[in-house]
Short mmCIF file of C-alpha atoms in Angstrom, two decimals:
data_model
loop_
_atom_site.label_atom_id
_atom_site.label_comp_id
_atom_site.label_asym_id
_atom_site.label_seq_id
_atom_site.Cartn_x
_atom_site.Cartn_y
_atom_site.Cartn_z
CA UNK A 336 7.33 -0.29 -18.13
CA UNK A 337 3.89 -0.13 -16.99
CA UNK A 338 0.90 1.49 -18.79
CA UNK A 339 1.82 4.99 -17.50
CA UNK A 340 5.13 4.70 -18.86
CA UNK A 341 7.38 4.04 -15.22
CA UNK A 342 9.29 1.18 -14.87
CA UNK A 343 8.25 -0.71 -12.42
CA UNK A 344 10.96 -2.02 -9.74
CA UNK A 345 9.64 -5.59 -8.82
CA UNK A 346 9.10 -6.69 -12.42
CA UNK A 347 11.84 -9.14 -12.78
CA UNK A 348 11.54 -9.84 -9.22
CA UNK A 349 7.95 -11.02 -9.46
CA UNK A 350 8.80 -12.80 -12.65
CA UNK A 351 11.74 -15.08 -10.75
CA UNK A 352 8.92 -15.44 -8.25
CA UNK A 353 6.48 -16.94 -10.57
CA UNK A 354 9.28 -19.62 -11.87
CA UNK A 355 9.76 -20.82 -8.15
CA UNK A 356 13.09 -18.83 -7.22
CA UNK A 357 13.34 -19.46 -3.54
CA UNK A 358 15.97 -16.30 -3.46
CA UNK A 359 13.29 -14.12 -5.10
CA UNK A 360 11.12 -15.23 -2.66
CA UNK A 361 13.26 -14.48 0.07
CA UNK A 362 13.79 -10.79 -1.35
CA UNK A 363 10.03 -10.12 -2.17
CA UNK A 364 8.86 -10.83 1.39
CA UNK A 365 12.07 -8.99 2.89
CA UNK A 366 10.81 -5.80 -0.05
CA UNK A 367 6.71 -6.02 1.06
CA UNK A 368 6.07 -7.78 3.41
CA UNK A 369 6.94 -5.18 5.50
CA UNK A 370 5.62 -2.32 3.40
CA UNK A 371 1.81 -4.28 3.99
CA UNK A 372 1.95 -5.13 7.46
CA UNK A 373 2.83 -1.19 8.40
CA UNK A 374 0.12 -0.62 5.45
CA UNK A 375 -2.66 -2.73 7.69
CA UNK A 376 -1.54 -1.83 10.86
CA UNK A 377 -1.86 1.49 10.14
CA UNK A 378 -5.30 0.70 8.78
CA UNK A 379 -6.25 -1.03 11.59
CA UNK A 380 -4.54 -0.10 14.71
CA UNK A 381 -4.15 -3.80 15.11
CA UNK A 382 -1.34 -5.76 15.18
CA UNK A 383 -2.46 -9.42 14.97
CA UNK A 384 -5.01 -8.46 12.65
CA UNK A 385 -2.25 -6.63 10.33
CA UNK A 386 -0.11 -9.69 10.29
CA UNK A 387 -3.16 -11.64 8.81
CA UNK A 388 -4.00 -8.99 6.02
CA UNK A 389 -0.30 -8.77 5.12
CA UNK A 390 0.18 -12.51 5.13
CA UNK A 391 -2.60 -13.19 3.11
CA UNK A 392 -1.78 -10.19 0.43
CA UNK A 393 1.16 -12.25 0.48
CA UNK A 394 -0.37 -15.36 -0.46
CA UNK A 395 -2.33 -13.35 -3.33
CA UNK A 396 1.18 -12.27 -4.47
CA UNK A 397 2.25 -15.92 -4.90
CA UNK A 398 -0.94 -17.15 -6.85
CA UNK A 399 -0.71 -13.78 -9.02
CA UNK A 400 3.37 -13.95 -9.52
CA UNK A 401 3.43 -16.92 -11.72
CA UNK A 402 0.59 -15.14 -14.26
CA UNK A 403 1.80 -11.27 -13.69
CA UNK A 404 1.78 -9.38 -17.15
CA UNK A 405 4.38 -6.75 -17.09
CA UNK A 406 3.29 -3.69 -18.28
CA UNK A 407 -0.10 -3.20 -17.23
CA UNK A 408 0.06 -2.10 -13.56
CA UNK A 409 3.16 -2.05 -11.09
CA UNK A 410 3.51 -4.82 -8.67
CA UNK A 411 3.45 -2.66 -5.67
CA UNK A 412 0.31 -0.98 -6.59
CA UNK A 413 -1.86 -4.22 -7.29
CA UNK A 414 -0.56 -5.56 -3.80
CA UNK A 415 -1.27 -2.37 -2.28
CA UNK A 416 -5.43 -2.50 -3.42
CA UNK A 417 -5.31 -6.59 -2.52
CA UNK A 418 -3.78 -5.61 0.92
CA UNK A 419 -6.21 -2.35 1.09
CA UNK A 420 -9.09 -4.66 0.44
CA UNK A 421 -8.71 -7.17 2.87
CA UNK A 422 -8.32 -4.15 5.54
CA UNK A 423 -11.53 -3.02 4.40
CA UNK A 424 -12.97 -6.03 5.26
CA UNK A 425 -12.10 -6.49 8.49
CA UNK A 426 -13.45 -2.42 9.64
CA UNK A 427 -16.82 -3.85 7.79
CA UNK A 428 -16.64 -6.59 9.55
CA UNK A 429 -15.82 -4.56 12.88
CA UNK A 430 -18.66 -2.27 11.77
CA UNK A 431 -21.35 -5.38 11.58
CA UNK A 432 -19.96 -6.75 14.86
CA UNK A 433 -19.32 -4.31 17.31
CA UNK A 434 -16.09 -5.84 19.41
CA UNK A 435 -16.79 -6.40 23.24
CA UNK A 436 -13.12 -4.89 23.58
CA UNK A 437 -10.89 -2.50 20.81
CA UNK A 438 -8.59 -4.17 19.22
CA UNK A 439 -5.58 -3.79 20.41
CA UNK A 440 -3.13 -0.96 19.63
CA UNK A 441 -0.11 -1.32 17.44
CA UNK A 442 2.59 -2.12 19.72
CA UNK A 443 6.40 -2.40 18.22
CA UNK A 444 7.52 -4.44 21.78
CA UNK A 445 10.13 -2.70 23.61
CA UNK A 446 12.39 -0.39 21.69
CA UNK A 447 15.33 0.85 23.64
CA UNK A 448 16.00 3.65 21.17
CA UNK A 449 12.63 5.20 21.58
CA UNK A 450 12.31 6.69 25.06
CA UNK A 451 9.06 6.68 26.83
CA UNK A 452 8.29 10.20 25.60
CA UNK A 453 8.60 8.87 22.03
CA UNK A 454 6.56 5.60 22.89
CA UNK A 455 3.98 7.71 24.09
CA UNK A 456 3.91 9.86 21.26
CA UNK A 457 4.00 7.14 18.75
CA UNK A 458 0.53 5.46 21.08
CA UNK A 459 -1.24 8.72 20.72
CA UNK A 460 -0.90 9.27 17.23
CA UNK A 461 -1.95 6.03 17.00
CA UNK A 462 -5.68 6.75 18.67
CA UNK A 463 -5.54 9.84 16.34
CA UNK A 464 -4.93 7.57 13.32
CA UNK A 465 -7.97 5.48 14.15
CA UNK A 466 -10.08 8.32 14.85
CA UNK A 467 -9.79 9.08 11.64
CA UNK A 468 -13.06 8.83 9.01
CA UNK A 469 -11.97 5.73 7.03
CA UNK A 470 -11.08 7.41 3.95
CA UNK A 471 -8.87 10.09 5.10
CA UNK A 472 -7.11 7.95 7.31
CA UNK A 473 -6.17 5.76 3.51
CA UNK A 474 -5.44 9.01 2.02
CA UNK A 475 -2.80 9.85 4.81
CA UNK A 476 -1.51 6.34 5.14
CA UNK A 477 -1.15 6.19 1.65
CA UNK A 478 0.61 9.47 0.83
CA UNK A 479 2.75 9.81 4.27
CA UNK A 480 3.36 6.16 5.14
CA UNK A 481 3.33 4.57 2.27
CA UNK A 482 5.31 7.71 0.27
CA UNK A 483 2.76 6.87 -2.69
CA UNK A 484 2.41 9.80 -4.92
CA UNK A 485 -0.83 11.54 -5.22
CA UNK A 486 -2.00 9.58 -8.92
CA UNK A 487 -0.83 6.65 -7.52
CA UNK A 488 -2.78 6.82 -4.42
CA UNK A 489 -6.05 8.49 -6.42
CA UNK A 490 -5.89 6.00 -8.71
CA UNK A 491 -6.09 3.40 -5.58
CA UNK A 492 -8.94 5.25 -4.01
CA UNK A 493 -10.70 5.18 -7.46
CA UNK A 494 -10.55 9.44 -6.82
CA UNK A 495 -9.80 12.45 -8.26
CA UNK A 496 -6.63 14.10 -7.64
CA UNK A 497 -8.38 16.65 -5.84
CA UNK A 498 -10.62 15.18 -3.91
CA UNK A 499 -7.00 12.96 -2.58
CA UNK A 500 -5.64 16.95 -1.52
CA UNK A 501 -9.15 17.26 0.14
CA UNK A 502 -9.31 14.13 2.04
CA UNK A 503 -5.31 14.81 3.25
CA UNK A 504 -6.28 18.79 3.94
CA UNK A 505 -8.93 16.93 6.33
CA UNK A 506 -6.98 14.21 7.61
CA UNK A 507 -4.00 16.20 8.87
CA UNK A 508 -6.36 18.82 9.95
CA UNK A 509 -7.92 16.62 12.63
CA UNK A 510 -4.39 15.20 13.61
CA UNK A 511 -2.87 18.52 13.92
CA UNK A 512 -6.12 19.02 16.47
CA UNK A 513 -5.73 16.19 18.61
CA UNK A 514 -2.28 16.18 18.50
CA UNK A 515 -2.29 19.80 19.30
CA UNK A 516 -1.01 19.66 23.05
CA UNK A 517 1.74 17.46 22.16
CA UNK A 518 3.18 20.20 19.41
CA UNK A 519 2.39 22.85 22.97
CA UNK A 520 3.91 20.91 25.29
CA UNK A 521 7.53 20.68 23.34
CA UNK A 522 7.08 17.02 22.80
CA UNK A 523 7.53 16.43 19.11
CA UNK B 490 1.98 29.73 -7.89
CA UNK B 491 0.07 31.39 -5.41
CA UNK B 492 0.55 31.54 -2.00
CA UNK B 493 -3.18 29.75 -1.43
CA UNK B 494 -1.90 26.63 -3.48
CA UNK B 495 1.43 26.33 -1.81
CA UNK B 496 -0.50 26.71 2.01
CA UNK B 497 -2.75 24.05 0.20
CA UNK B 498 0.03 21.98 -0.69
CA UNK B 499 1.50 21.90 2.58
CA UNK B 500 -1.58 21.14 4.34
CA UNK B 501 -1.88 18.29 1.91
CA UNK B 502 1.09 17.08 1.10
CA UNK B 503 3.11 18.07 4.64
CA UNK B 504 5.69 20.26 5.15
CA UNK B 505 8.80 18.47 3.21
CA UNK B 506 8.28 20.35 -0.35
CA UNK B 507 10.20 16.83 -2.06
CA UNK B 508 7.33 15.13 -1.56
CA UNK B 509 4.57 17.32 -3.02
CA UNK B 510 3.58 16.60 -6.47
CA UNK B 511 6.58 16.30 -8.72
CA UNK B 512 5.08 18.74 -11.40
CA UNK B 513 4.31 21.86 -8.72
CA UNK B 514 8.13 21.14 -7.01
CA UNK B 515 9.82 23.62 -8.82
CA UNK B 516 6.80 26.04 -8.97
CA UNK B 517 6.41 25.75 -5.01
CA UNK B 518 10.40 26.18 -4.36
CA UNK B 519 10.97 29.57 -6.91
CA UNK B 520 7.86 30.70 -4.29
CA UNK B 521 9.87 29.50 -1.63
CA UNK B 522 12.65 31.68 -2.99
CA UNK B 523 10.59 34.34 -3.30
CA UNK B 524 9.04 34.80 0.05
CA UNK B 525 11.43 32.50 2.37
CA UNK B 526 9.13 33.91 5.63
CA UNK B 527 6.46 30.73 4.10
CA UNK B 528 8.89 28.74 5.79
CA UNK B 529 8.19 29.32 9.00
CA UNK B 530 4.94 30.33 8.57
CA UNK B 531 3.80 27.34 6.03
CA UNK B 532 6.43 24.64 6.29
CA UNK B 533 7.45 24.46 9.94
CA UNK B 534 3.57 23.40 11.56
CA UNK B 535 2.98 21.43 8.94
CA UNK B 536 6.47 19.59 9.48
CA UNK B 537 5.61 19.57 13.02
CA UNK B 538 2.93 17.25 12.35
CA UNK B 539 5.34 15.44 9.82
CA UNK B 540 7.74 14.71 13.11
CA UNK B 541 4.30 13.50 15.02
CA UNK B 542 3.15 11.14 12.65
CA UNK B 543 6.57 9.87 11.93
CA UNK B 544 6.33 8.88 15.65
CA UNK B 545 3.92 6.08 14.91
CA UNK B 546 5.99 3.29 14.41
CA UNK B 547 5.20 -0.22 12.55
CA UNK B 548 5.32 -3.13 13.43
CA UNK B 549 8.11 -5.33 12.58
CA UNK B 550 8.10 -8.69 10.24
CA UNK B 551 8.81 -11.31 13.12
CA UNK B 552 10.81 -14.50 11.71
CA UNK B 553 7.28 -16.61 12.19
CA UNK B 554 5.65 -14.61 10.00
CA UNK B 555 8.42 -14.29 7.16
CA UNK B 556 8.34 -18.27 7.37
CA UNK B 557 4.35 -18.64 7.21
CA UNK B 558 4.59 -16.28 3.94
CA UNK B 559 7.31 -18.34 2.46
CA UNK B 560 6.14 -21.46 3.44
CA UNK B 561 3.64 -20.76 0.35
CA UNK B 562 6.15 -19.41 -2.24
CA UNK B 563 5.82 -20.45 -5.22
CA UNK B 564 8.28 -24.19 -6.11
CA UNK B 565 10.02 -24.61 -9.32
CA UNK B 566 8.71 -27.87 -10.25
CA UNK B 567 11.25 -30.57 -10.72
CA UNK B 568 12.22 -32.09 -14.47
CA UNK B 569 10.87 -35.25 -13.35
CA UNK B 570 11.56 -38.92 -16.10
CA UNK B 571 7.93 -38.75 -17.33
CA UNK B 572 7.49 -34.82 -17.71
CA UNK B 573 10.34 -35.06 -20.48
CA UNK B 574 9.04 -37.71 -22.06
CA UNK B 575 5.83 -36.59 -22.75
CA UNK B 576 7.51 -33.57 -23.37
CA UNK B 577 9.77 -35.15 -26.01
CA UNK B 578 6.61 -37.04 -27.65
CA UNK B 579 4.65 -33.56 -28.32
CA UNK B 580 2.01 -34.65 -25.77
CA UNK B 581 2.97 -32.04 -24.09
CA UNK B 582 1.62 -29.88 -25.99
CA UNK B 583 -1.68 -31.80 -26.44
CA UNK B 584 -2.07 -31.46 -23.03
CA UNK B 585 -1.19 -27.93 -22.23
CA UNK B 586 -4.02 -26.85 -25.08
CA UNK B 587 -6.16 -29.02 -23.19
CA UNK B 588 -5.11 -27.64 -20.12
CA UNK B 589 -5.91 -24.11 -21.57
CA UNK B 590 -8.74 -24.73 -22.57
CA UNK B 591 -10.08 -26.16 -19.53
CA UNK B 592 -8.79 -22.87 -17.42
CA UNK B 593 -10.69 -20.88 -20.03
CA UNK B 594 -14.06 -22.32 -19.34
CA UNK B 595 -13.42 -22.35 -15.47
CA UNK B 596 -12.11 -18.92 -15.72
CA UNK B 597 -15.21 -17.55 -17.24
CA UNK B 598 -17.31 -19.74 -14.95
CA UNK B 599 -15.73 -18.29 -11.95
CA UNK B 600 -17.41 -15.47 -10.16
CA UNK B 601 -14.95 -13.10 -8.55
CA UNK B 602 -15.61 -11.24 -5.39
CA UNK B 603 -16.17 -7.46 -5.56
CA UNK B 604 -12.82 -7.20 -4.12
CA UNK B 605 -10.84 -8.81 -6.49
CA UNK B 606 -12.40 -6.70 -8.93
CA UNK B 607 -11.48 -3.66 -7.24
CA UNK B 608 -7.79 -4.63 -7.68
CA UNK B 609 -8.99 -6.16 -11.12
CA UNK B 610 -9.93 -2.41 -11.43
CA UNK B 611 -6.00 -1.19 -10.58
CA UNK B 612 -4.96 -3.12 -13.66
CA UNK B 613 -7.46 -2.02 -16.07
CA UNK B 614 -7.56 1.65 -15.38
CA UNK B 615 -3.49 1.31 -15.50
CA UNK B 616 -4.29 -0.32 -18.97
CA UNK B 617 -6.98 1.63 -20.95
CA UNK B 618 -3.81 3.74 -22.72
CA UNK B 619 -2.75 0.06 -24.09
CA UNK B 620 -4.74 -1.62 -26.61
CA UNK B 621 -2.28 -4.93 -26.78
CA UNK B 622 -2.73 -5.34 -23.43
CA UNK B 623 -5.21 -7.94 -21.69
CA UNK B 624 -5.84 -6.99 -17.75
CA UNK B 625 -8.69 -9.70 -17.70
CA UNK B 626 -6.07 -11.95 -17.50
CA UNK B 627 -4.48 -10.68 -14.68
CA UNK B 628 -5.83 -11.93 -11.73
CA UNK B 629 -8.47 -14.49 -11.03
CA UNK B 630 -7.37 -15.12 -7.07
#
């Protein structure tokens, strides 16, 4: 149980971890490593730069598994504010030195399941994503990609409840804007 | 609930009333009940944009990747001859106080970035209803 009373889900998987299970291993990257690369691509609209911040939250994960006191936070929430941090770096870094090019956009390789309409869809939302001020694009990453609830994610934004709902109102407002002629146009 | 909070919620939370705020769910849904019109007039553009960003997909965990991250799992160190002898002779635990000791002082020599105390800061606001606890402990990566 952690301090707000909800079990949390990776506890005995983090604690097989820290004793050098190479199955828990195996099931903790298959259970986040995932879960932070969409996190930092999302972030970043970058997909070589995601695979770095989600490798090295990784690598925080291993150095933090064998010393992990159940009970204070969940797992996924600590990993979550490592993995959040080291996105922030980078767009501070971006900010400081202005790239010659933009990074390049998320790209899943070919899908054959997704038509191009879909592909297209999925780029554009994308640029809408990035457009985003920083902090409501972590509010709606947070809350709609990441399915955290709103204290979880206020609590990660060091926020208020309410000023979460404000940043989301904001967020989805300017999606819903630029992503107005797709909604028109019968494509989602 | 008012209308103006569940139009709020919606244009928070999206248009899939599950995933609003487990404590205005039922609230939102006897509204729902109520006025069912809210459904297309609430619900529907905000799933709309629900469907659009669902669009976005991630990327996947390549096999390279996987292996780089487990390439640094932690090992379960091997009983090795000498480590259960000193065991057996109580050095062990000579050594481990030692040991302790010596993480204590580097521990509160280290300086940790403002980062790490940002997710320092996860733990202890997840902590302040727990006396027993000790977040400082946590993490010093």
């Amino acid at each position: 149980m952690t301090a707000a009373g909800a079990p949390d889900p990776d506890e005995a998987l983090v604690a097989r971890v820290g004793r050098g299970d190479p199955a828990a291993a195996q099931m903790l990257v298959s259970r986040k490593l995932p879960r932070m690369l969409a996190l930092a691509a999302r972030m970043l609209g970058d997909k070589g730069e995601a695979e770095d911040v989600a490798q090295e939250a990784m690598l925080k994960a291993w150095k933090q598994a064998p010393v992990w006191k159940p009970g204070v936070a969940k797992f996924d929430t600590w990993l979550h504010r490592v993995a959040l941090n080291l996105c922030y770096d980078r767009l501070r870094r971006r900010r400081e030195q202005p790239m010659a090019t933009p990074p390049e956009q998320v790209d899943t390789g070919p899908a054959p399941d997704r038509g191009l309409m879909a592909a297209d869809t999925g780029r554009r939302v994308g640029m809408a994503l990035a457009a985003l001020p920083e902090r409501q694009r972590e509010a709606v990453v947070l809350c709609h990609y990441q399915e955290l609830g709103n204290i979880e994610a206020a609590s990660l934004m060091e926020i208020s409840v309410e000023a979460l709902e404000s940043l989301l109102s904001r967020g989805r407002r300017a999606l819903r804007v630029a992503l107005a002629d797709l909604a028109q146009g019968g494509k989602l | 609930m008012t209308k103006t909070r569940f139009e709020a919620l919606a244009q928070a939370y999206g248009g899939d009333v599950t995933r609003w705020p487990e404590v205005e769910r039922d609230a939102a849904l006897r509204l729902l009940a109520a006025q069912p019109r809210l459904a297309r007039t609430v619900l529907a553009p905000a799933l709309t944009l629900d469907m659009a960003l669902d669009a976005l997909p991630a990327p996947a965990a390549d096999a390279d990747l996987r292996a780089r991250v487990l390439a640094a799992a932690p090992k379960a160190r091997a009983a090795t001859p000498w480590r259960r002898w000193i065991a057996g002779a109580g050095v062990g635990l000579t050594l481990a106080s030692a040991c302790a000791a010596g993480v204590a002082v580097v521990a509160s020599a280290a300086r940790p970035s403002a980062d790490d105390r940002r997710a320092d800061a996860v733990l202890i606001d997840a902590s302040v209803d727990v006396p027993a606890a000790d977040p400082s402990a946590q993490d010093q990566t």
